[in-house]
Short mmCIF file of N, CA and C in Angstrom, two decimals:
data_model
loop_
_atom_site.label_atom_id
_atom_site.label_comp_id
_atom_site.label_asym_id
_atom_site.label_seq_id
_atom_site.Cartn_x
_atom_site.Cartn_y
_atom_site.Cartn_z
N UNK A 1 -13.59 -66.85 26.78
CA UNK A 1 -15.25 -66.36 27.12
C UNK A 1 -16.29 -67.35 27.04
N UNK A 2 -16.60 -67.78 27.54
CA UNK A 2 -17.84 -68.74 28.09
C UNK A 2 -19.34 -67.74 27.19
N UNK A 3 -19.85 -68.27 25.96
CA UNK A 3 -20.71 -67.46 25.77
C UNK A 3 -22.04 -68.34 26.49
N UNK A 4 -23.21 -68.21 27.01
CA UNK A 4 -23.58 -68.91 27.61
C UNK A 4 -24.93 -68.53 27.47
N UNK A 5 -25.56 -68.79 26.27
CA UNK A 5 -27.01 -67.69 25.81
C UNK A 5 -27.89 -69.17 25.07
N UNK A 6 -28.43 -69.27 25.21
CA UNK A 6 -29.87 -70.13 25.20
C UNK A 6 -30.42 -69.73 22.92
N UNK A 7 -30.13 -68.24 23.21
CA UNK A 7 -30.19 -68.31 22.06
C UNK A 7 -29.22 -66.97 21.37
N UNK A 8 -29.33 -66.49 20.53
CA UNK A 8 -28.94 -65.65 19.23
C UNK A 8 -29.01 -63.71 19.95
N UNK A 9 -30.46 -63.96 20.71
CA UNK A 9 -30.72 -62.13 21.18
C UNK A 9 -30.19 -62.16 22.31
N UNK A 10 -29.87 -63.85 23.12
CA UNK A 10 -29.55 -63.52 24.64
C UNK A 10 -28.17 -63.11 24.46
N UNK A 11 -27.28 -63.57 23.49
CA UNK A 11 -26.36 -63.79 23.55
C UNK A 11 -25.19 -62.26 23.30
N UNK A 12 -26.47 -61.80 22.56
CA UNK A 12 -26.16 -60.43 22.14
C UNK A 12 -25.79 -59.57 23.58
N UNK A 13 -27.16 -59.95 24.12
CA UNK A 13 -27.75 -58.47 25.45
C UNK A 13 -26.56 -59.00 26.35
N UNK A 14 -26.42 -59.99 26.26
CA UNK A 14 -25.29 -60.59 28.04
C UNK A 14 -23.79 -59.44 27.17
N UNK A 15 -23.80 -59.93 25.83
CA UNK A 15 -22.22 -59.33 25.59
C UNK A 15 -22.04 -57.88 25.29
N UNK A 16 -23.70 -57.28 25.05
CA UNK A 16 -23.96 -55.62 25.51
C UNK A 16 -23.46 -55.08 26.75
N UNK A 17 -24.10 -55.72 27.67
CA UNK A 17 -23.96 -55.81 29.24
C UNK A 17 -22.30 -55.93 29.65
N UNK A 18 -21.62 -56.57 28.50
CA UNK A 18 -20.20 -56.90 28.86
C UNK A 18 -19.53 -55.73 28.25
N UNK A 19 -20.13 -54.86 27.61
CA UNK A 19 -19.07 -53.75 27.05
C UNK A 19 -18.38 -54.07 25.79
N UNK A 20 -19.06 -55.00 24.80
CA UNK A 20 -19.01 -55.35 23.38
C UNK A 20 -20.08 -54.32 22.65
N UNK A 21 -19.36 -53.52 22.64
CA UNK A 21 -20.54 -51.76 22.27
C UNK A 21 -20.01 -51.43 20.82
N UNK A 22 -19.20 -51.83 20.17
CA UNK A 22 -18.35 -51.63 18.52
C UNK A 22 -19.42 -52.62 17.31
N UNK A 23 -19.94 -52.22 16.57
CA UNK A 23 -20.23 -53.44 15.58
C UNK A 23 -19.63 -53.33 14.22
N UNK A 24 -18.87 -54.78 14.23
CA UNK A 24 -18.28 -54.50 13.22
C UNK A 24 -18.91 -55.25 12.41
N UNK A 25 -18.35 -54.99 11.00
CA UNK A 25 -19.03 -56.08 9.97
C UNK A 25 -17.99 -56.70 8.90
N UNK A 26 -17.86 -57.64 7.93
CA UNK A 26 -16.99 -57.92 6.86
C UNK A 26 -17.19 -56.84 5.58
N UNK A 27 -16.17 -56.21 5.16
CA UNK A 27 -16.30 -55.19 4.37
C UNK A 27 -14.88 -55.37 3.25
N UNK A 28 -15.05 -56.34 1.89
CA UNK A 28 -13.56 -56.16 0.99
C UNK A 28 -13.13 -57.44 2.05
N UNK A 29 -13.96 -58.16 2.31
CA UNK A 29 -13.04 -59.79 2.95
C UNK A 29 -12.44 -59.17 4.51
N UNK A 30 -12.23 -58.18 4.69
CA UNK A 30 -11.45 -58.18 6.42
C UNK A 30 -12.84 -57.39 7.33
N UNK A 31 -11.79 -57.47 8.50
CA UNK A 31 -13.05 -57.03 9.83
C UNK A 31 -13.05 -55.46 9.42
N UNK A 32 -14.24 -54.68 9.73
CA UNK A 32 -14.52 -53.21 9.74
C UNK A 32 -15.46 -53.16 11.00
N UNK A 33 -14.81 -52.00 11.15
CA UNK A 33 -15.74 -51.65 12.70
C UNK A 33 -16.68 -50.39 12.51
N UNK A 34 -17.73 -50.57 12.44
CA UNK A 34 -18.70 -49.37 11.91
C UNK A 34 -19.23 -48.23 12.93
N UNK A 35 -18.59 -48.93 14.35
CA UNK A 35 -18.97 -47.63 14.94
C UNK A 35 -17.37 -46.69 14.67
N UNK A 36 -16.65 -46.98 14.90
CA UNK A 36 -14.97 -45.99 14.56
C UNK A 36 -15.22 -45.73 13.13
N UNK A 37 -15.70 -46.57 12.33
CA UNK A 37 -15.67 -46.36 10.80
C UNK A 37 -14.19 -46.62 10.09
N UNK A 38 -13.88 -47.29 10.46
CA UNK A 38 -12.46 -47.72 10.11
C UNK A 38 -11.78 -49.44 10.20
N UNK A 39 -11.33 -50.16 9.19
CA UNK A 39 -10.92 -51.45 9.28
C UNK A 39 -10.04 -51.77 10.40
N UNK A 40 -9.94 -53.13 10.72
CA UNK A 40 -9.61 -53.73 11.75
C UNK A 40 -8.31 -54.91 10.88
N UNK A 41 -7.27 -54.55 11.37
CA UNK A 41 -6.77 -55.53 11.16
C UNK A 41 -6.44 -56.79 11.16
N UNK A 42 -6.69 -57.99 10.66
CA UNK A 42 -6.85 -59.25 11.70
C UNK A 42 -5.74 -59.66 12.52
N UNK A 43 -4.26 -58.65 12.50
CA UNK A 43 -3.38 -59.35 13.75
C UNK A 43 -3.63 -58.49 14.70
N UNK A 44 -4.39 -57.36 14.84
CA UNK A 44 -5.13 -56.60 16.09
C UNK A 44 -6.47 -57.12 16.76
N UNK A 45 -7.17 -58.02 15.92
CA UNK A 45 -8.73 -58.63 16.37
C UNK A 45 -8.03 -59.84 17.22
N UNK A 46 -8.66 -60.04 18.19
CA UNK A 46 -8.94 -60.66 19.33
C UNK A 46 -10.55 -61.22 19.10
N UNK A 47 -10.44 -62.87 19.24
CA UNK A 47 -11.84 -63.07 19.18
C UNK A 47 -11.95 -63.91 21.12
N UNK A 48 -12.98 -62.78 21.52
CA UNK A 48 -12.56 -63.43 22.69
C UNK A 48 -13.69 -64.52 23.69
N UNK A 49 -14.74 -65.09 22.25
CA UNK A 49 -16.01 -65.50 22.10
C UNK A 49 -16.60 -65.92 21.03
N UNK A 50 -16.70 -66.99 20.86
CA UNK A 50 -17.63 -67.04 19.71
C UNK A 50 -18.76 -68.35 19.91
N UNK A 51 -20.36 -68.06 19.22
CA UNK A 51 -20.98 -69.39 19.22
C UNK A 51 -21.85 -69.42 17.51
N UNK A 52 -21.92 -70.54 17.37
CA UNK A 52 -22.85 -70.93 16.52
C UNK A 52 -24.14 -71.33 16.79
N UNK A 53 -25.15 -70.99 16.49
CA UNK A 53 -26.33 -71.61 16.80
C UNK A 53 -27.48 -72.30 15.53
N UNK A 54 -27.94 -73.40 15.52
CA UNK A 54 -28.26 -73.93 14.46
C UNK A 54 -29.66 -74.47 15.29
N UNK A 55 -30.54 -74.40 13.83
CA UNK A 55 -32.22 -74.64 14.49
C UNK A 55 -31.69 -76.34 14.85
N UNK A 56 -31.12 -77.04 14.13
CA UNK A 56 -30.92 -79.11 14.10
C UNK A 56 -30.10 -78.45 13.47
N UNK A 57 -28.85 -80.02 14.17
CA UNK A 57 -28.02 -80.60 13.16
C UNK A 57 -27.90 -80.50 11.19
N UNK A 58 -29.08 -81.20 10.63
CA UNK A 58 -29.27 -81.11 9.79
C UNK A 58 -30.16 -79.93 9.12
N UNK A 59 -30.12 -79.07 10.02
CA UNK A 59 -31.65 -78.32 9.24
C UNK A 59 -31.04 -77.39 8.09
N UNK A 60 -29.88 -77.05 8.55
CA UNK A 60 -29.64 -76.41 7.36
C UNK A 60 -29.42 -74.81 7.56
N UNK A 61 -29.63 -74.13 8.24
CA UNK A 61 -29.98 -73.38 8.82
C UNK A 61 -28.85 -72.61 10.35
N UNK A 62 -27.94 -72.01 10.27
CA UNK A 62 -27.12 -71.28 11.32
C UNK A 62 -26.91 -70.17 11.36
N UNK A 63 -26.64 -69.67 12.40
CA UNK A 63 -26.22 -68.25 12.77
C UNK A 63 -24.75 -67.61 13.89
N UNK A 64 -24.01 -66.66 13.55
CA UNK A 64 -22.94 -66.91 14.64
C UNK A 64 -22.74 -65.23 15.22
N UNK A 65 -22.44 -65.48 16.21
CA UNK A 65 -21.85 -64.05 16.73
C UNK A 65 -20.05 -64.85 17.78
N UNK A 66 -19.87 -63.19 17.34
CA UNK A 66 -18.46 -62.82 17.92
C UNK A 66 -17.76 -61.99 18.16
N UNK A 67 -18.07 -62.06 20.22
CA UNK A 67 -17.56 -61.19 20.50
C UNK A 67 -15.89 -61.21 20.75
N UNK A 68 -15.13 -60.05 19.83
CA UNK A 68 -14.13 -59.56 19.15
C UNK A 68 -13.35 -58.22 20.13
N UNK A 69 -12.14 -57.86 20.34
CA UNK A 69 -11.53 -57.45 21.25
C UNK A 69 -10.26 -56.74 19.90
N UNK A 70 -10.39 -55.33 19.87
CA UNK A 70 -9.56 -55.17 18.74
C UNK A 70 -8.59 -54.46 19.64
N UNK A 71 -7.15 -54.99 19.49
CA UNK A 71 -5.88 -55.06 20.73
C UNK A 71 -5.27 -53.44 20.53
N UNK A 72 -5.55 -53.32 19.17
CA UNK A 72 -4.76 -51.37 19.01
C UNK A 72 -5.98 -51.16 18.92
N UNK A 73 -6.76 -50.45 18.81
CA UNK A 73 -7.85 -49.39 19.44
C UNK A 73 -8.40 -49.30 20.79
N UNK A 74 -8.41 -50.73 21.47
CA UNK A 74 -8.89 -50.73 22.99
C UNK A 74 -9.89 -51.06 22.78
N UNK A 75 -10.90 -51.06 21.81
CA UNK A 75 -12.68 -51.28 22.02
C UNK A 75 -12.47 -53.00 21.26
N UNK A 76 -13.92 -52.89 21.85
CA UNK A 76 -14.85 -54.00 21.73
C UNK A 76 -16.04 -54.28 20.75
N UNK A 77 -16.32 -54.95 20.53
CA UNK A 77 -17.91 -55.42 19.88
C UNK A 77 -18.00 -56.45 19.12
N UNK A 78 -19.08 -56.84 18.40
CA UNK A 78 -19.76 -57.80 17.89
C UNK A 78 -19.77 -58.18 16.22
N UNK A 79 -19.77 -58.95 15.87
CA UNK A 79 -19.32 -59.46 14.44
C UNK A 79 -20.42 -60.42 14.73
N UNK A 80 -21.75 -60.30 13.47
CA UNK A 80 -23.30 -61.23 13.62
C UNK A 80 -23.18 -61.66 12.35
N UNK A 81 -23.12 -62.65 12.45
CA UNK A 81 -23.68 -63.81 11.02
C UNK A 81 -24.70 -63.93 11.26
N UNK A 82 -25.57 -63.25 11.04
CA UNK A 82 -27.35 -63.92 11.16
C UNK A 82 -27.54 -64.97 9.39
N UNK A 83 -26.32 -65.02 8.61
CA UNK A 83 -27.47 -65.19 7.78
C UNK A 83 -25.87 -66.94 7.16
N UNK A 84 -25.41 -66.69 8.11
CA UNK A 84 -24.02 -68.25 7.84
C UNK A 84 -23.49 -68.07 6.53
N UNK A 85 -22.65 -66.51 6.76
CA UNK A 85 -22.09 -66.23 5.32
C UNK A 85 -20.72 -65.64 5.10
N UNK A 86 -20.27 -65.64 6.39
CA UNK A 86 -18.73 -65.06 6.40
C UNK A 86 -18.03 -66.70 5.87
N UNK A 87 -18.04 -67.55 5.91
CA UNK A 87 -17.06 -68.22 4.93
C UNK A 87 -17.08 -67.79 2.90
N UNK A 88 -18.20 -67.31 3.00
CA UNK A 88 -18.13 -66.54 1.15
C UNK A 88 -17.60 -64.79 1.52
N UNK A 89 -17.61 -64.48 2.38
CA UNK A 89 -17.19 -63.11 3.16
C UNK A 89 -16.38 -62.55 3.42
N UNK A 90 -15.36 -62.93 3.82
CA UNK A 90 -13.91 -63.10 4.41
C UNK A 90 -12.77 -63.77 4.19
N UNK A 91 -11.53 -63.49 4.31
CA UNK A 91 -10.54 -63.82 4.00
C UNK A 91 -10.70 -65.23 4.91
N UNK A 92 -9.55 -66.11 4.43
CA UNK A 92 -9.15 -67.27 4.43
C UNK A 92 -8.80 -67.13 6.22
N UNK A 93 -7.90 -66.38 5.60
CA UNK A 93 -7.12 -66.13 7.70
C UNK A 93 -7.90 -65.83 8.44
N UNK A 94 -8.54 -64.53 8.07
CA UNK A 94 -9.96 -63.87 9.23
C UNK A 94 -10.69 -65.08 9.63
N UNK A 95 -11.51 -65.72 8.61
CA UNK A 95 -12.69 -67.12 8.93
C UNK A 95 -12.04 -67.86 9.75
N UNK A 96 -10.81 -68.31 9.39
CA UNK A 96 -10.32 -69.62 10.31
C UNK A 96 -9.55 -69.25 12.09
N UNK A 97 -9.62 -67.88 12.06
CA UNK A 97 -9.11 -67.71 13.02
C UNK A 97 -10.53 -66.58 13.88
N UNK A 98 -11.51 -66.66 13.06
CA UNK A 98 -13.18 -66.65 14.15
C UNK A 98 -13.59 -67.78 14.69
N UNK A 99 -13.46 -68.60 13.41
CA UNK A 99 -13.54 -69.79 14.01
C UNK A 99 -13.17 -71.51 14.79
N UNK A 100 -11.73 -70.58 14.76
CA UNK A 100 -10.84 -72.02 16.08
C UNK A 100 -11.57 -72.56 16.95
N UNK A 101 -12.59 -71.97 17.44
CA UNK A 101 -12.83 -72.35 19.08
C UNK A 101 -14.48 -72.42 19.13
N UNK A 102 -14.85 -72.10 17.72
CA UNK A 102 -16.34 -71.77 18.29
C UNK A 102 -17.03 -73.45 18.45
N UNK A 103 -18.04 -73.07 19.56
CA UNK A 103 -19.38 -74.23 19.70
C UNK A 103 -20.23 -73.64 18.94
N UNK A 104 -20.92 -74.87 19.06
CA UNK A 104 -22.74 -75.18 18.62
C UNK A 104 -23.54 -75.81 19.09
N UNK A 105 -24.49 -74.28 19.75
CA UNK A 105 -25.70 -74.73 19.84
C UNK A 105 -27.10 -75.40 19.29
N UNK A 106 -27.60 -76.28 19.31
CA UNK A 106 -28.91 -76.14 18.55
C UNK A 106 -29.69 -75.79 19.78
N UNK A 107 -31.03 -75.16 19.11
CA UNK A 107 -32.02 -75.04 19.19
C UNK A 107 -33.18 -75.95 18.63
N UNK A 108 -33.82 -77.29 19.45
CA UNK A 108 -34.44 -77.55 18.65
C UNK A 108 -36.27 -77.37 19.18
N UNK A 109 -36.71 -76.40 19.42
CA UNK A 109 -38.00 -76.14 20.42
C UNK A 109 -38.68 -74.64 19.52
N UNK A 110 -39.14 -74.02 20.26
CA UNK A 110 -39.77 -72.73 19.63
C UNK A 110 -39.26 -72.10 17.80
N UNK A 111 -38.27 -72.05 17.99
CA UNK A 111 -37.46 -71.08 16.38
C UNK A 111 -37.48 -72.48 15.52
N UNK A 112 -38.25 -73.30 15.26
CA UNK A 112 -38.21 -73.88 14.38
C UNK A 112 -38.74 -73.74 12.88
N UNK A 113 -40.46 -73.26 13.36
CA UNK A 113 -40.84 -72.44 12.55
C UNK A 113 -40.75 -71.34 12.21
N UNK A 114 -39.93 -70.34 13.13
CA UNK A 114 -39.61 -68.96 12.90
C UNK A 114 -38.66 -68.74 13.63
N UNK A 115 -37.81 -67.62 12.34
CA UNK A 115 -36.53 -67.31 13.16
C UNK A 115 -36.89 -65.74 13.33
N UNK A 116 -36.93 -65.34 14.18
CA UNK A 116 -36.32 -63.34 14.87
C UNK A 116 -38.00 -62.61 14.63
N UNK A 117 -38.88 -63.24 14.36
CA UNK A 117 -39.98 -62.80 14.57
C UNK A 117 -40.43 -63.13 13.09
N UNK A 118 -39.58 -63.73 12.33
CA UNK A 118 -40.30 -63.84 10.75
C UNK A 118 -40.40 -65.73 10.71
N UNK A 119 -41.35 -65.84 9.28
CA UNK A 119 -41.31 -67.04 9.06
C UNK A 119 -40.20 -67.81 8.70
N UNK A 120 -40.12 -69.13 8.66
CA UNK A 120 -38.76 -69.85 8.48
C UNK A 120 -39.11 -71.17 6.74
N UNK A 121 -38.20 -69.97 6.10
CA UNK A 121 -38.69 -71.28 5.07
C UNK A 121 -37.25 -72.24 4.77
N UNK A 122 -37.70 -73.34 4.45
CA UNK A 122 -36.66 -74.79 4.69
C UNK A 122 -36.31 -74.62 2.98
N UNK A 123 -35.62 -75.69 2.74
CA UNK A 123 -34.88 -75.73 1.62
C UNK A 123 -36.24 -76.29 0.51
N UNK A 124 -36.66 -77.38 1.45
CA UNK A 124 -37.65 -78.16 0.73
C UNK A 124 -38.88 -77.25 0.06
N UNK A 125 -39.01 -76.39 1.07
CA UNK A 125 -40.22 -75.52 0.33
C UNK A 125 -40.00 -74.96 -0.61
N UNK A 126 -38.52 -73.98 -0.94
CA UNK A 126 -38.18 -73.54 -1.67
C UNK A 126 -38.08 -74.09 -3.07
N UNK A 127 -37.24 -75.40 -2.53
CA UNK A 127 -37.42 -76.41 -3.52
C UNK A 127 -38.94 -76.62 -4.84
N UNK A 128 -39.38 -76.77 -4.16
CA UNK A 128 -40.93 -76.64 -4.62
C UNK A 128 -41.46 -75.87 -5.13
N UNK A 129 -40.85 -74.52 -4.85
CA UNK A 129 -41.68 -73.01 -5.99
C UNK A 129 -40.33 -71.78 -5.83
N UNK A 130 -39.20 -72.46 -6.30
CA UNK A 130 -38.07 -71.59 -6.47
C UNK A 130 -38.10 -69.53 -6.40
N UNK A 131 -39.18 -69.75 -7.18
CA UNK A 131 -39.70 -68.19 -8.01
C UNK A 131 -40.28 -67.89 -7.19
N UNK A 132 -41.36 -68.28 -6.19
CA UNK A 132 -41.90 -67.18 -5.61
C UNK A 132 -41.07 -66.85 -4.57
N UNK A 133 -39.86 -67.25 -4.01
CA UNK A 133 -39.09 -66.67 -2.76
C UNK A 133 -37.53 -65.50 -4.04
N UNK A 134 -37.75 -64.66 -3.42
CA UNK A 134 -36.52 -63.43 -3.90
C UNK A 134 -35.47 -63.15 -2.44
N UNK A 135 -34.52 -62.78 -2.80
CA UNK A 135 -33.60 -62.45 -1.37
C UNK A 135 -34.18 -60.46 -1.79
N UNK A 136 -34.46 -59.88 -1.16
CA UNK A 136 -34.41 -58.74 -0.79
C UNK A 136 -33.06 -57.97 0.08
N UNK A 137 -32.24 -56.96 -0.90
CA UNK A 137 -31.19 -56.58 -0.50
C UNK A 137 -30.83 -55.07 -0.05
N UNK A 138 -31.41 -54.97 1.12
CA UNK A 138 -31.26 -53.03 1.53
C UNK A 138 -32.07 -52.32 1.14
N UNK A 139 -33.37 -52.90 1.72
CA UNK A 139 -34.90 -52.08 1.58
C UNK A 139 -35.05 -51.45 2.65
N UNK A 140 -35.75 -50.45 2.72
CA UNK A 140 -35.93 -49.49 3.51
C UNK A 140 -37.12 -49.88 4.83
N UNK A 141 -38.42 -51.24 4.09
CA UNK A 141 -39.00 -51.46 4.68
C UNK A 141 -38.90 -52.84 5.88
N UNK A 142 -37.83 -53.46 5.80
CA UNK A 142 -37.51 -54.14 6.43
C UNK A 142 -37.70 -54.06 7.41
N UNK A 143 -38.47 -55.58 8.50
CA UNK A 143 -38.92 -55.43 10.10
C UNK A 143 -37.51 -55.22 11.13
N UNK A 144 -38.01 -55.02 12.02
CA UNK A 144 -36.98 -54.55 13.16
C UNK A 144 -35.51 -55.72 13.52
N UNK A 145 -34.36 -55.25 13.64
CA UNK A 145 -33.49 -56.31 13.74
C UNK A 145 -33.74 -56.71 15.59
N UNK A 146 -33.73 -58.11 15.65
CA UNK A 146 -33.67 -58.71 17.30
C UNK A 146 -32.05 -57.92 17.79
N UNK A 147 -31.23 -57.52 17.39
CA UNK A 147 -29.77 -57.28 17.69
C UNK A 147 -29.91 -55.92 18.22
N UNK A 148 -30.65 -55.33 17.76
CA UNK A 148 -30.32 -53.23 17.88
C UNK A 148 -29.78 -52.91 16.67
N UNK A 149 -29.34 -53.73 15.59
CA UNK A 149 -29.04 -53.49 14.60
C UNK A 149 -30.18 -53.41 13.11
N UNK A 150 -29.18 -53.74 12.17
CA UNK A 150 -30.42 -53.74 11.13
C UNK A 150 -29.82 -54.63 9.88
N UNK A 151 -31.00 -55.45 9.28
CA UNK A 151 -30.46 -56.34 8.62
C UNK A 151 -30.07 -55.48 7.41
N UNK A 152 -28.95 -56.13 6.65
CA UNK A 152 -29.00 -55.97 5.28
C UNK A 152 -29.11 -56.46 4.05
N UNK A 153 -30.38 -57.85 4.38
CA UNK A 153 -30.37 -58.67 3.84
C UNK A 153 -31.46 -59.32 4.56
N UNK A 154 -32.93 -59.95 3.67
CA UNK A 154 -34.08 -60.76 4.02
C UNK A 154 -34.14 -61.33 3.29
N UNK A 155 -35.07 -62.18 3.20
CA UNK A 155 -35.61 -63.00 1.93
C UNK A 155 -37.44 -62.69 2.29
N UNK A 156 -38.08 -62.59 0.94
CA UNK A 156 -39.55 -62.35 0.26
C UNK A 156 -39.82 -63.18 -0.35
N UNK A 157 -41.09 -63.56 0.83
CA UNK A 157 -42.31 -64.23 -0.24
C UNK A 157 -42.97 -63.52 -1.27
N UNK A 158 -43.05 -63.80 -2.71
CA UNK A 158 -44.18 -63.13 -3.50
C UNK A 158 -45.29 -63.21 -3.38
N UNK A 159 -45.82 -64.83 -3.37
CA UNK A 159 -46.88 -65.09 -2.78
C UNK A 159 -47.86 -64.34 -1.56
N UNK A 160 -47.66 -64.40 -0.58
CA UNK A 160 -47.89 -63.66 0.30
C UNK A 160 -47.09 -62.44 0.73
N UNK A 161 -46.40 -61.88 -0.01
CA UNK A 161 -46.32 -60.36 0.17
C UNK A 161 -45.37 -60.39 1.46
N UNK A 162 -45.04 -60.72 2.06
CA UNK A 162 -44.08 -61.01 3.52
C UNK A 162 -42.71 -61.17 3.45
N UNK A 163 -41.85 -60.96 4.65
CA UNK A 163 -40.38 -60.64 4.50
C UNK A 163 -40.42 -62.30 5.25
N UNK A 164 -39.40 -63.02 5.53
CA UNK A 164 -39.52 -64.65 5.26
C UNK A 164 -38.23 -65.10 5.74
N UNK A 165 -37.74 -65.58 6.47
CA UNK A 165 -36.35 -66.13 6.51
C UNK A 165 -35.98 -67.44 6.18
N UNK A 166 -35.07 -67.02 5.34
CA UNK A 166 -34.33 -68.06 4.25
C UNK A 166 -33.55 -68.72 5.35
N UNK A 167 -33.26 -70.46 5.24
CA UNK A 167 -31.85 -71.03 5.60
C UNK A 167 -31.20 -70.77 4.59
N UNK A 168 -29.65 -70.71 5.03
CA UNK A 168 -28.78 -70.81 4.80
C UNK A 168 -28.13 -71.27 3.28
N UNK A 169 -28.69 -72.92 2.84
CA UNK A 169 -28.66 -73.11 1.88
C UNK A 169 -29.84 -72.74 1.43
N UNK A 170 -30.54 -71.98 1.11
CA UNK A 170 -31.09 -71.39 0.37
C UNK A 170 -30.62 -70.05 -0.49
N UNK A 171 -29.95 -69.13 0.80
CA UNK A 171 -28.98 -68.49 0.28
C UNK A 171 -27.58 -69.03 -0.65
N UNK A 172 -27.63 -70.15 -0.80
CA UNK A 172 -26.17 -70.34 -1.30
C UNK A 172 -26.66 -71.02 -2.72
N UNK A 173 -28.28 -70.71 -2.79
CA UNK A 173 -29.02 -72.00 -4.17
C UNK A 173 -28.51 -70.73 -4.90
N UNK A 174 -27.79 -71.16 -6.41
CA UNK A 174 -27.84 -69.65 -7.44
C UNK A 174 -29.21 -69.61 -8.21
N UNK A 175 -30.28 -70.64 -7.97
CA UNK A 175 -31.64 -70.29 -8.24
C UNK A 175 -32.19 -68.97 -7.40
N UNK A 176 -31.80 -68.24 -6.70
CA UNK A 176 -32.80 -67.62 -5.79
C UNK A 176 -31.92 -66.01 -5.74
N UNK A 177 -33.12 -65.24 -6.94
CA UNK A 177 -32.72 -64.32 -7.05
C UNK A 177 -32.72 -63.37 -6.27
N UNK A 178 -31.92 -61.76 -6.62
CA UNK A 178 -31.50 -60.76 -5.37
C UNK A 178 -31.90 -60.34 -5.93
N UNK A 179 -32.23 -59.11 -5.23
CA UNK A 179 -33.03 -57.89 -5.75
C UNK A 179 -32.49 -57.21 -4.80
N UNK A 180 -31.90 -55.75 -5.50
CA UNK A 180 -31.47 -54.79 -4.77
C UNK A 180 -32.55 -53.86 -4.39
N UNK A 181 -32.44 -52.62 -3.57
CA UNK A 181 -33.12 -51.38 -3.44
C UNK A 181 -31.83 -50.59 -4.04
N UNK A 182 -32.97 -49.94 -5.14
CA UNK A 182 -32.13 -49.16 -5.59
C UNK A 182 -30.43 -48.84 -5.78
N UNK A 183 -30.31 -49.39 -6.15
CA UNK A 183 -28.75 -49.51 -6.13
C UNK A 183 -27.94 -50.55 -5.16
N UNK A 184 -28.48 -51.08 -4.18
CA UNK A 184 -27.80 -51.75 -3.04
C UNK A 184 -26.67 -52.09 -3.82
N UNK A 185 -25.53 -53.04 -2.86
CA UNK A 185 -24.27 -53.94 -3.51
C UNK A 185 -25.51 -55.32 -3.25
N UNK A 186 -25.27 -55.79 -4.28
CA UNK A 186 -25.53 -57.55 -4.19
C UNK A 186 -24.62 -58.95 -4.67
N UNK A 187 -24.29 -59.44 -2.86
CA UNK A 187 -23.75 -60.41 -2.69
C UNK A 187 -23.69 -61.39 -3.74
N UNK A 188 -22.91 -61.95 -4.18
CA UNK A 188 -22.55 -63.13 -5.10
C UNK A 188 -23.49 -64.47 -4.62
N UNK A 189 -24.11 -64.68 -5.62
CA UNK A 189 -24.62 -66.05 -6.01
C UNK A 189 -23.97 -67.31 -5.32
N UNK A 190 -22.92 -67.05 -5.43
CA UNK A 190 -21.79 -68.00 -5.30
C UNK A 190 -21.27 -68.58 -3.51
#
């Protein structure tokens, strides 16, 4: 399936119209159907389409969307990797399956300074004052997610007291402090 969308929000809207109405996440390294509340075996998952959206080839920031069919259950849904972290979250087998035929689209336009309505923080700004930014996990005051789902984590600028979008290279930086909300699971720094 060809995903011909200019950005992630457009791709999600198009796929929802095509019947991809289940929400998938990665749990304990495996694909999990949140809508049906059950795991999906890698052998039952078929990737119907995938797309990577990057700000620019060297910006260090990307998001991925996967249109997946569960052949055993007969359902279809979306796996949205807004933080480009699947390589750290899922099994190698599933990661290779998801990314086998994933094209990349670069957006050199309006989203350079912000992403999904949040100010984008690039690595150079973070490197200038790494203590200024934290990664909040599971907070109830996150802004709305443009995909109709919910954010599980977001960057926070402690100087401006506002949520920000941290590029992927910052999320992988061991200096980034992770702050869970009342017992939320904390992703590894690695």
